[in-house]
Amino acid sequence: MGRVVAQDRIKARFDRWDSDGSGDLQRTDFEHEADRIARAFGVEPTTRTALRLKAALVGLFELCADQAGVSSNGPITEVQFQKAAEGLIFERGEAAFNRALRPVVQGVVRLCDGDGDSRLDRAEFTCWLTALGMDEVKAAEAFERVDADGRGALSEDELLAAIRDYHYGLLDVELIAG
Ligand SMILES: [Ca+2]
Ligand SMILES: [Ca+2]
């Protein structure tokens, strides 16, 4: 596993989440990110599914703030974020990583889970990635790679494993891109 790849990806994540470009992360960055994702799915930010995603992202922000030892409104500097994210990815273990990210994954799954079975089939997953700006051919390829058990639908656990593998440099599919 490559720490350099991991650090680059954490840096890219930081830049994306710093939605106001202030050079540090505030709670409002994560609120705006949630609104932006909801709109990418064609959902008004005031709907229940969008608000749940927002609560999940704010929860993740608070966890990072807590790790960084700053106020629950931030700001979190880039160095603090890098340290908190590396701790989560490399040191605290898979269970802690999944606990931190699961609400966000659930929040996004709800936005594109058309049949409501809490799993994403090929079309639903393609909808996720194309809403985040990936083209359809690449999204279809990504589905094959993430569908580890080949059953044609992605569970939350498979999605979490894919996000973790991405940050380990084991997979080149970024699922919470923007
Ligand atoms: Ca900011
Ligand atoms: Ca589904």
PDB file of C-alpha atoms and ligand atoms in Angstrom:
ATOM      1  CA  MET A   1       0.000   0.000   0.000  1.00  0.00           C
ATOM      2  CA  GLY A   2       1.367   3.383  -0.910  1.00  0.00           C
ATOM      3  CA  ARG A   3       1.320   6.162   1.627  1.00  0.00           C
ATOM      4  CA  VAL A   4       2.197   8.656  -1.089  1.00  0.00           C
ATOM      5  CA  VAL A   5      -0.838   7.686  -3.142  1.00  0.00           C
ATOM      6  CA  ALA A   6      -2.891   7.819   0.033  1.00  0.00           C
ATOM      7  CA  GLN A   7      -1.621  11.292   0.904  1.00  0.00           C
ATOM      8  CA  ASP A   8      -2.330  12.554  -2.608  1.00  0.00           C
ATOM      9  CA  ARG A   9      -5.845  11.209  -2.393  1.00  0.00           C
ATOM     10  CA  ILE A  10      -6.426  12.715   1.033  1.00  0.00           C
ATOM     11  CA  LYS A  11      -5.179  16.037  -0.324  1.00  0.00           C
ATOM     12  CA  ALA A  12      -7.591  15.781  -3.281  1.00  0.00           C
ATOM     13  CA  ARG A  13     -10.375  14.993  -0.822  1.00  0.00           C
ATOM     14  CA  PHE A  14      -9.446  18.035   1.280  1.00  0.00           C
ATOM     15  CA  ASP A  15      -9.526  20.331  -1.760  1.00  0.00           C
ATOM     16  CA  ARG A  16     -12.895  19.001  -2.839  1.00  0.00           C
ATOM     17  CA  TRP A  17     -14.425  19.376   0.602  1.00  0.00           C
ATOM     18  CA  ASP A  18     -13.023  22.885   1.020  1.00  0.00           C
ATOM     19  CA  SER A  19     -15.925  24.052  -1.082  1.00  0.00           C
ATOM     20  CA  ASP A  20     -15.448  27.765  -0.340  1.00  0.00           C
ATOM     21  CA  GLY A  21     -11.731  27.517  -1.154  1.00  0.00           C
ATOM     22  CA  SER A  22     -10.709  29.129   2.148  1.00  0.00           C
ATOM     23  CA  GLY A  23      -7.807  26.697   2.635  1.00  0.00           C
ATOM     24  CA  ASP A  24      -9.383  25.076   5.685  1.00  0.00           C
ATOM     25  CA  LEU A  25     -12.510  23.058   6.402  1.00  0.00           C
ATOM     26  CA  GLN A  26     -15.571  24.444   8.128  1.00  0.00           C
ATOM     27  CA  ARG A  27     -18.889  22.817   8.927  1.00  0.00           C
ATOM     28  CA  THR A  28     -20.454  24.957   6.196  1.00  0.00           C
ATOM     29  CA  ASP A  29     -18.147  23.370   3.590  1.00  0.00           C
ATOM     30  CA  PHE A  30     -19.726  19.993   4.381  1.00  0.00           C
ATOM     31  CA  GLU A  31     -23.250  21.427   4.392  1.00  0.00           C
ATOM     32  CA  HIS A  32     -22.659  22.926   0.950  1.00  0.00           C
ATOM     33  CA  GLU A  33     -21.149  19.667  -0.284  1.00  0.00           C
ATOM     34  CA  ALA A  34     -24.306  17.796   0.775  1.00  0.00           C
ATOM     35  CA  ASP A  35     -26.492  20.316  -1.080  1.00  0.00           C
ATOM     36  CA  ARG A  36     -24.315  20.031  -4.152  1.00  0.00           C
ATOM     37  CA  ILE A  37     -24.495  16.213  -4.186  1.00  0.00           C
ATOM     38  CA  ALA A  38     -28.280  16.317  -3.735  1.00  0.00           C
ATOM     39  CA  ARG A  39     -28.633  18.694  -6.687  1.00  0.00           C
ATOM     40  CA  ALA A  40     -26.382  16.458  -8.800  1.00  0.00           C
ATOM     41  CA  PHE A  41     -28.993  13.748  -8.210  1.00  0.00           C
ATOM     42  CA  GLY A  42     -31.790  16.139  -9.094  1.00  0.00           C
ATOM     43  CA  VAL A  43     -33.025  16.266  -5.493  1.00  0.00           C
ATOM     44  CA  GLU A  44     -33.895  19.485  -3.645  1.00  0.00           C
ATOM     45  CA  PRO A  45     -31.591  20.014  -0.625  1.00  0.00           C
ATOM     46  CA  THR A  46     -34.636  20.358   1.667  1.00  0.00           C
ATOM     47  CA  THR A  47     -35.970  16.827   1.022  1.00  0.00           C
ATOM     48  CA  ARG A  48     -35.641  14.142   3.684  1.00  0.00           C
ATOM     49  CA  THR A  49     -33.039  12.088   1.803  1.00  0.00           C
ATOM     50  CA  ALA A  50     -30.929  15.194   1.166  1.00  0.00           C
ATOM     51  CA  LEU A  51     -31.144  16.260   4.816  1.00  0.00           C
ATOM     52  CA  ARG A  52     -30.056  12.796   5.954  1.00  0.00           C
ATOM     53  CA  LEU A  53     -27.014  12.982   3.731  1.00  0.00           C
ATOM     54  CA  LYS A  54     -26.267  16.427   5.119  1.00  0.00           C
ATOM     55  CA  ALA A  55     -26.495  15.134   8.701  1.00  0.00           C
ATOM     56  CA  ALA A  56     -24.143  12.280   7.773  1.00  0.00           C
ATOM     57  CA  LEU A  57     -21.563  14.599   6.203  1.00  0.00           C
ATOM     58  CA  VAL A  58     -21.747  17.019   9.128  1.00  0.00           C
ATOM     59  CA  GLY A  59     -21.284  14.013  11.436  1.00  0.00           C
ATOM     60  CA  LEU A  60     -18.137  13.080   9.533  1.00  0.00           C
ATOM     61  CA  PHE A  61     -16.919  16.652   9.791  1.00  0.00           C
ATOM     62  CA  GLU A  62     -17.468  16.650  13.565  1.00  0.00           C
ATOM     63  CA  LEU A  63     -15.565  13.395  13.864  1.00  0.00           C
ATOM     64  CA  CYS A  64     -12.623  14.908  11.952  1.00  0.00           C
ATOM     65  CA  ALA A  65     -12.824  18.052  14.113  1.00  0.00           C
ATOM     66  CA  ASP A  66     -12.795  15.914  17.241  1.00  0.00           C
ATOM     67  CA  GLN A  67      -9.754  13.988  15.948  1.00  0.00           C
ATOM     68  CA  ALA A  68      -8.053  17.280  15.128  1.00  0.00           C
ATOM     69  CA  GLY A  69      -8.854  18.654  18.591  1.00  0.00           C
ATOM     70  CA  VAL A  70     -10.687  21.737  17.258  1.00  0.00           C
ATOM     71  CA  SER A  71     -14.188  23.111  17.808  1.00  0.00           C
ATOM     72  CA  SER A  72     -17.093  21.196  16.224  1.00  0.00           C
ATOM     73  CA  ASN A  73     -17.497  24.080  13.768  1.00  0.00           C
ATOM     74  CA  GLY A  74     -13.861  23.932  12.714  1.00  0.00           C
ATOM     75  CA  PRO A  75     -11.844  25.201  11.116  1.00  0.00           C
ATOM     76  CA  ILE A  76      -9.693  22.147  10.361  1.00  0.00           C
ATOM     77  CA  THR A  77      -6.414  22.969   8.676  1.00  0.00           C
ATOM     78  CA  GLU A  78      -5.032  20.839   5.870  1.00  0.00           C
ATOM     79  CA  VAL A  79      -2.324  19.403   8.125  1.00  0.00           C
ATOM     80  CA  GLN A  80      -4.893  18.517  10.785  1.00  0.00           C
ATOM     81  CA  PHE A  81      -7.171  16.914   8.207  1.00  0.00           C
ATOM     82  CA  GLN A  82      -4.326  14.892   6.695  1.00  0.00           C
ATOM     83  CA  LYS A  83      -3.424  13.582  10.141  1.00  0.00           C
ATOM     84  CA  ALA A  84      -7.007  12.743  11.088  1.00  0.00           C
ATOM     85  CA  ALA A  85      -7.683  11.022   7.744  1.00  0.00           C
ATOM     86  CA  GLU A  86      -4.453   9.015   7.852  1.00  0.00           C
ATOM     87  CA  GLY A  87      -5.302   7.912  11.363  1.00  0.00           C
ATOM     88  CA  LEU A  88      -8.699   6.755  10.202  1.00  0.00           C
ATOM     89  CA  ILE A  89      -7.416   4.982   7.094  1.00  0.00           C
ATOM     90  CA  PHE A  90      -4.204   3.418   8.395  1.00  0.00           C
ATOM     91  CA  GLU A  91      -4.281   3.219  12.158  1.00  0.00           C
ATOM     92  CA  ARG A  92      -7.720   2.851  13.604  1.00  0.00           C
ATOM     93  CA  GLY A  93      -8.758  -0.254  11.690  1.00  0.00           C
ATOM     94  CA  GLU A  94     -11.501  -1.236   9.320  1.00  0.00           C
ATOM     95  CA  ALA A  95     -14.297  -1.189  11.898  1.00  0.00           C
ATOM     96  CA  ALA A  96     -13.585   2.420  12.869  1.00  0.00           C
ATOM     97  CA  PHE A  97     -13.317   3.435   9.211  1.00  0.00           C
ATOM     98  CA  ASN A  98     -16.644   1.802   8.401  1.00  0.00           C
ATOM     99  CA  ARG A  99     -18.314   3.379  11.431  1.00  0.00           C
ATOM    100  CA  ALA A 100     -17.154   6.809  10.302  1.00  0.00           C
ATOM    101  CA  LEU A 101     -18.100   6.450   6.637  1.00  0.00           C
ATOM    102  CA  ARG A 102     -21.199   4.242   6.773  1.00  0.00           C
ATOM    103  CA  PRO A 103     -23.711   7.066   7.402  1.00  0.00           C
ATOM    104  CA  VAL A 104     -22.351   8.959   4.380  1.00  0.00           C
ATOM    105  CA  VAL A 105     -22.499   5.851   2.176  1.00  0.00           C
ATOM    106  CA  GLN A 106     -26.052   5.191   3.387  1.00  0.00           C
ATOM    107  CA  GLY A 107     -26.946   8.791   2.639  1.00  0.00           C
ATOM    108  CA  VAL A 108     -25.717   8.566  -0.953  1.00  0.00           C
ATOM    109  CA  VAL A 109     -27.212   5.076  -1.455  1.00  0.00           C
ATOM    110  CA  ARG A 110     -30.630   6.457  -0.510  1.00  0.00           C
ATOM    111  CA  LEU A 111     -30.318   9.113  -3.198  1.00  0.00           C
ATOM    112  CA  CYS A 112     -29.889   6.578  -5.992  1.00  0.00           C
ATOM    113  CA  ASP A 113     -31.451   3.357  -4.685  1.00  0.00           C
ATOM    114  CA  GLY A 114     -34.467   3.448  -7.015  1.00  0.00           C
ATOM    115  CA  ASP A 115     -35.979   0.120  -5.873  1.00  0.00           C
ATOM    116  CA  GLY A 116     -35.243   0.735  -2.177  1.00  0.00           C
ATOM    117  CA  ASP A 117     -33.490  -2.580  -1.454  1.00  0.00           C
ATOM    118  CA  SER A 118     -30.473  -0.816   0.154  1.00  0.00           C
ATOM    119  CA  ARG A 119     -28.199  -2.246  -2.547  1.00  0.00           C
ATOM    120  CA  LEU A 120     -27.124  -0.640  -5.781  1.00  0.00           C
ATOM    121  CA  ASP A 121     -27.620  -2.561  -8.997  1.00  0.00           C
ATOM    122  CA  ARG A 122     -25.711  -1.622 -12.126  1.00  0.00           C
ATOM    123  CA  ALA A 123     -28.132   1.104 -13.244  1.00  0.00           C
ATOM    124  CA  GLU A 124     -28.374   2.645  -9.759  1.00  0.00           C
ATOM    125  CA  PHE A 125     -24.604   2.639  -9.324  1.00  0.00           C
ATOM    126  CA  THR A 126     -24.128   4.170 -12.778  1.00  0.00           C
ATOM    127  CA  CYS A 127     -26.576   6.886 -11.736  1.00  0.00           C
ATOM    128  CA  TRP A 128     -24.373   7.576  -8.672  1.00  0.00           C
ATOM    129  CA  LEU A 129     -21.141   7.890 -10.622  1.00  0.00           C
ATOM    130  CA  THR A 130     -22.545   9.845 -13.553  1.00  0.00           C
ATOM    131  CA  ALA A 131     -24.194  12.278 -11.114  1.00  0.00           C
ATOM    132  CA  LEU A 132     -20.695  12.818  -9.724  1.00  0.00           C
ATOM    133  CA  GLY A 133     -19.327  13.505 -13.193  1.00  0.00           C
ATOM    134  CA  MET A 134     -18.008  10.128 -14.433  1.00  0.00           C
ATOM    135  CA  ASP A 135     -18.896   9.050 -17.976  1.00  0.00           C
ATOM    136  CA  GLU A 136     -21.153   6.029 -18.435  1.00  0.00           C
ATOM    137  CA  VAL A 137     -18.590   3.645 -19.916  1.00  0.00           C
ATOM    138  CA  LYS A 138     -16.203   4.257 -17.023  1.00  0.00           C
ATOM    139  CA  ALA A 139     -19.060   3.903 -14.545  1.00  0.00           C
ATOM    140  CA  ALA A 140     -19.963   0.485 -16.007  1.00  0.00           C
ATOM    141  CA  GLU A 141     -16.328  -0.645 -15.716  1.00  0.00           C
ATOM    142  CA  ALA A 142     -16.234   0.625 -12.151  1.00  0.00           C
ATOM    143  CA  PHE A 143     -19.284  -1.453 -11.301  1.00  0.00           C
ATOM    144  CA  GLU A 144     -17.519  -4.656 -12.426  1.00  0.00           C
ATOM    145  CA  ARG A 145     -14.520  -3.845 -10.239  1.00  0.00           C
ATOM    146  CA  VAL A 146     -16.476  -2.929  -7.127  1.00  0.00           C
ATOM    147  CA  ASP A 147     -18.936  -5.831  -7.362  1.00  0.00           C
ATOM    148  CA  ALA A 148     -16.496  -8.096  -5.558  1.00  0.00           C
ATOM    149  CA  ASP A 149     -18.788 -11.117  -5.236  1.00  0.00           C
ATOM    150  CA  GLY A 150     -20.146 -10.771  -8.794  1.00  0.00           C
ATOM    151  CA  ARG A 151     -23.777 -10.803  -7.706  1.00  0.00           C
ATOM    152  CA  GLY A 152     -24.772  -7.768  -9.737  1.00  0.00           C
ATOM    153  CA  ALA A 153     -25.598  -5.523  -6.782  1.00  0.00           C
ATOM    154  CA  LEU A 154     -23.431  -3.587  -4.364  1.00  0.00           C
ATOM    155  CA  SER A 155     -24.046  -3.751  -0.652  1.00  0.00           C
ATOM    156  CA  GLU A 156     -23.034  -0.968   1.745  1.00  0.00           C
ATOM    157  CA  ASP A 157     -20.177  -3.188   2.887  1.00  0.00           C
ATOM    158  CA  GLU A 158     -18.872  -3.594  -0.665  1.00  0.00           C
ATOM    159  CA  LEU A 159     -19.108   0.172  -1.172  1.00  0.00           C
ATOM    160  CA  LEU A 160     -17.264   0.849   2.087  1.00  0.00           C
ATOM    161  CA  ALA A 161     -14.565  -1.678   1.144  1.00  0.00           C
ATOM    162  CA  ALA A 162     -14.191   0.061  -2.241  1.00  0.00           C
ATOM    163  CA  ILE A 163     -13.781   3.484  -0.614  1.00  0.00           C
ATOM    164  CA  ARG A 164     -11.202   2.090   1.767  1.00  0.00           C
ATOM    165  CA  ASP A 165      -9.352   0.316  -1.074  1.00  0.00           C
ATOM    166  CA  TYR A 166      -9.348   3.574  -3.004  1.00  0.00           C
ATOM    167  CA  HIS A 167      -7.629   5.359  -0.148  1.00  0.00           C
ATOM    168  CA  TYR A 168      -5.186   2.482   0.205  1.00  0.00           C
ATOM    169  CA  GLY A 169      -4.293   2.882  -3.475  1.00  0.00           C
ATOM    170  CA  LEU A 170      -5.721  -0.560  -4.282  1.00  0.00           C
ATOM    171  CA  LEU A 171      -8.563   0.638  -6.485  1.00  0.00           C
ATOM    172  CA  ASP A 172      -8.819   3.510  -8.909  1.00  0.00           C
ATOM    173  CA  VAL A 173     -12.487   4.217  -8.499  1.00  0.00           C
ATOM    174  CA  GLU A 174     -13.317   7.208  -6.352  1.00  0.00           C
ATOM    175  CA  LEU A 175     -16.853   6.818  -5.061  1.00  0.00           C
ATOM    176  CA  ILE A 176     -17.394  10.028  -3.153  1.00  0.00           C
ATOM    177  CA  ALA A 177     -15.947  12.260  -5.802  1.00  0.00           C
ATOM    178  CA  GLY A 178     -17.525  15.506  -6.738  1.00  0.00           C
TER     179      GLY A 178
HETATM  180 CA    CA B   1     -13.320  26.155   3.699  1.00  0.00          CA
HETATM  181 CA    CA B   2     -31.331  -1.017  -5.287  1.00  0.00          CA
END
